[in-house]
Amino acid sequence: MPVVGEYKVIYNSIDQRYIGSQHYNQHDPYWTIHSSGQFLYFDVHPFQNIAFKLK
């Protein structure tokens, strides 16, 4: 994602796969990403999903 901005994670199956369904990863948002015009890279494996929205 090469766009400058702050993103909220709205879904993250990566956490659910490794740490299970917890109270802190079931609401919107539970963490944010601050982009300063650089690319954000994610290593998402098969059947893992992550979704963002611009805050």
Tab-separated table of N, CA and C in Angstrom:
chain	number	residue	atom	x	y	z
A	1	MET	N	0.846	-1.168	0.000
A	1	MET	CA	0.000	0.000	0.000
A	1	MET	C	0.895	1.236	0.000
A	2	PRO	N	0.990	1.956	-1.092
A	2	PRO	CA	1.891	3.100	-1.165
A	2	PRO	C	1.257	4.429	-0.765
A	3	VAL	N	0.129	4.421	-0.107
A	3	VAL	CA	-0.609	5.641	0.184
A	3	VAL	C	-0.239	6.174	1.562
A	4	VAL	N	-0.032	7.481	1.629
A	4	VAL	CA	0.244	8.120	2.915
A	4	VAL	C	-1.030	8.134	3.742
A	5	GLY	N	-0.944	7.778	4.998
A	5	GLY	CA	-2.111	7.834	5.860
A	5	GLY	C	-1.999	6.900	7.036
A	6	GLU	N	-3.047	6.873	7.813
A	6	GLU	CA	-3.142	5.976	8.964
A	6	GLU	C	-4.237	4.967	8.668
A	7	TYR	N	-3.918	3.700	8.808
A	7	TYR	CA	-4.845	2.623	8.487
A	7	TYR	C	-5.267	1.898	9.749
A	8	LYS	N	-6.528	1.514	9.818
A	8	LYS	CA	-7.018	0.660	10.895
A	8	LYS	C	-7.176	-0.748	10.341
A	9	VAL	N	-6.745	-1.720	11.097
A	9	VAL	CA	-6.953	-3.110	10.713
A	9	VAL	C	-8.378	-3.485	11.096
A	10	ILE	N	-9.162	-3.944	10.118
A	10	ILE	CA	-10.550	-4.281	10.410
A	10	ILE	C	-10.791	-5.788	10.428
A	11	TYR	N	-9.832	-6.559	9.963
A	11	TYR	CA	-9.933	-8.017	10.061
A	11	TYR	C	-8.533	-8.581	9.952
A	12	ASN	N	-8.221	-9.541	10.771
A	12	ASN	CA	-6.882	-10.112	10.764
A	12	ASN	C	-6.949	-11.585	11.128
A	13	SER	N	-6.994	-12.459	10.141
A	13	SER	CA	-7.029	-13.893	10.420
A	13	SER	C	-5.656	-14.422	10.799
A	14	ILE	N	-4.596	-13.618	10.584
A	14	ILE	CA	-3.258	-14.060	10.963
A	14	ILE	C	-3.194	-14.249	12.472
A	15	ASP	N	-3.651	-13.246	13.231
A	15	ASP	CA	-3.683	-13.378	14.687
A	15	ASP	C	-4.577	-14.529	15.118
A	16	GLN	N	-5.737	-14.663	14.486
A	16	GLN	CA	-6.666	-15.714	14.890
A	16	GLN	C	-6.073	-17.094	14.661
A	17	ARG	N	-5.280	-17.233	13.617
A	17	ARG	CA	-4.685	-18.538	13.343
A	17	ARG	C	-3.645	-18.904	14.398
A	18	TYR	N	-2.847	-17.928	14.817
A	18	TYR	CA	-1.734	-18.234	15.709
A	18	TYR	C	-2.059	-18.073	17.185
A	19	ILE	N	-2.956	-17.160	17.531
A	19	ILE	CA	-3.257	-16.965	18.948
A	19	ILE	C	-4.722	-17.200	19.267
A	20	GLY	N	-5.499	-17.559	18.278
A	20	GLY	CA	-6.905	-17.844	18.515
A	20	GLY	C	-7.761	-16.593	18.532
A	21	SER	N	-9.018	-16.795	18.738
A	21	SER	CA	-9.976	-15.699	18.788
A	21	SER	C	-9.981	-15.111	20.192
A	22	GLN	N	-9.421	-13.929	20.339
A	22	GLN	CA	-9.315	-13.271	21.635
A	22	GLN	C	-10.184	-12.016	21.648
A	23	HIS	N	-10.508	-11.523	22.844
A	23	HIS	CA	-11.346	-10.329	22.936
A	23	HIS	C	-10.705	-9.133	22.244
A	24	TYR	N	-9.368	-9.047	22.245
A	24	TYR	CA	-8.702	-7.882	21.668
A	24	TYR	C	-8.530	-7.971	20.152
A	25	ASN	N	-8.820	-9.108	19.526
A	25	ASN	CA	-8.737	-9.139	18.068
A	25	ASN	C	-10.102	-9.367	17.427
A	26	GLN	N	-11.157	-8.963	18.112
A	26	GLN	CA	-12.511	-9.141	17.595
A	26	GLN	C	-13.263	-7.827	17.441
A	27	HIS	N	-12.583	-6.713	17.534
A	27	HIS	CA	-13.275	-5.441	17.382
A	27	HIS	C	-12.485	-4.528	16.453
A	28	ASP	N	-13.082	-3.445	16.071
A	28	ASP	CA	-12.502	-2.534	15.093
A	28	ASP	C	-12.235	-1.195	15.745
A	29	PRO	N	-11.037	-0.692	15.804
A	29	PRO	CA	-9.803	-1.383	15.448
A	29	PRO	C	-9.111	-1.897	16.704
A	30	TYR	N	-8.187	-2.819	16.571
A	30	TYR	CA	-7.361	-3.167	17.717
A	30	TYR	C	-5.900	-2.825	17.469
A	31	TRP	N	-5.540	-2.447	16.264
A	31	TRP	CA	-4.248	-1.808	16.042
A	31	TRP	C	-4.292	-0.995	14.769
A	32	THR	N	-3.369	-0.048	14.654
A	32	THR	CA	-3.310	0.837	13.496
A	32	THR	C	-1.908	0.806	12.909
A	33	ILE	N	-1.817	1.233	11.671
A	33	ILE	CA	-0.541	1.336	10.967
A	33	ILE	C	-0.418	2.764	10.465
A	34	HIS	N	0.732	3.380	10.710
A	34	HIS	CA	0.991	4.733	10.229
A	34	HIS	C	1.927	4.645	9.027
A	35	SER	N	1.452	5.089	7.870
A	35	SER	CA	2.257	5.069	6.656
A	35	SER	C	2.745	6.480	6.368
A	36	SER	N	4.011	6.616	6.060
A	36	SER	CA	4.565	7.936	5.742
A	36	SER	C	5.001	7.995	4.284
A	37	GLY	N	4.194	7.435	3.407
A	37	GLY	CA	4.495	7.478	1.984
A	37	GLY	C	5.323	6.316	1.490
A	38	GLN	N	5.661	5.398	2.371
A	38	GLN	CA	6.433	4.227	1.985
A	38	GLN	C	5.488	3.050	1.774
A	39	PHE	N	5.971	2.031	1.093
A	39	PHE	CA	5.172	0.829	0.896
A	39	PHE	C	5.087	0.028	2.190
A	40	LEU	N	3.960	-0.604	2.412
A	40	LEU	CA	3.789	-1.529	3.526
A	40	LEU	C	3.750	-2.936	2.942
A	41	TYR	N	4.595	-3.801	3.438
A	41	TYR	CA	4.677	-5.164	2.922
A	41	TYR	C	4.169	-6.146	3.970
A	42	PHE	N	3.392	-7.114	3.518
A	42	PHE	CA	2.849	-8.138	4.404
A	42	PHE	C	3.091	-9.500	3.791
A	43	ASP	N	3.511	-10.431	4.599
A	43	ASP	CA	3.690	-11.814	4.168
A	43	ASP	C	2.457	-12.586	4.613
A	44	VAL	N	1.489	-12.680	3.719
A	44	VAL	CA	0.237	-13.371	4.031
A	44	VAL	C	0.261	-14.721	3.327
A	45	HIS	N	0.125	-15.769	4.090
A	45	HIS	CA	0.174	-17.126	3.567
A	45	HIS	C	-1.208	-17.584	3.110
A	46	PRO	N	-1.301	-18.708	2.407
A	46	PRO	CA	-2.612	-19.192	1.959
A	46	PRO	C	-3.604	-19.309	3.115
A	47	PHE	N	-4.812	-18.881	2.862
A	47	PHE	CA	-5.933	-18.933	3.808
A	47	PHE	C	-5.791	-17.935	4.953
A	48	GLN	N	-4.847	-17.022	4.867
A	48	GLN	CA	-4.756	-15.926	5.832
A	48	GLN	C	-5.259	-14.659	5.154
A	49	ASN	N	-5.933	-13.816	5.912
A	49	ASN	CA	-6.499	-12.587	5.370
A	49	ASN	C	-6.214	-11.433	6.303
A	50	ILE	N	-6.078	-10.264	5.719
A	50	ILE	CA	-5.952	-9.048	6.511
A	50	ILE	C	-6.630	-7.933	5.726
A	51	ALA	N	-7.384	-7.099	6.402
A	51	ALA	CA	-8.114	-6.018	5.738
A	51	ALA	C	-7.842	-4.707	6.460
A	52	PHE	N	-7.691	-3.646	5.686
A	52	PHE	CA	-7.413	-2.322	6.228
A	52	PHE	C	-8.444	-1.332	5.714
A	53	LYS	N	-8.605	-0.249	6.449
A	53	LYS	CA	-9.348	0.895	5.925
A	53	LYS	C	-8.616	2.153	6.340
A	54	LEU	N	-8.674	3.169	5.479
A	54	LEU	CA	-8.026	4.434	5.773
A	54	LEU	C	-8.766	5.117	6.895
A	55	LYS	N	-8.050	5.504	7.923
A	55	LYS	CA	-8.672	6.084	9.115
A	55	LYS	C	-9.059	7.526	8.872
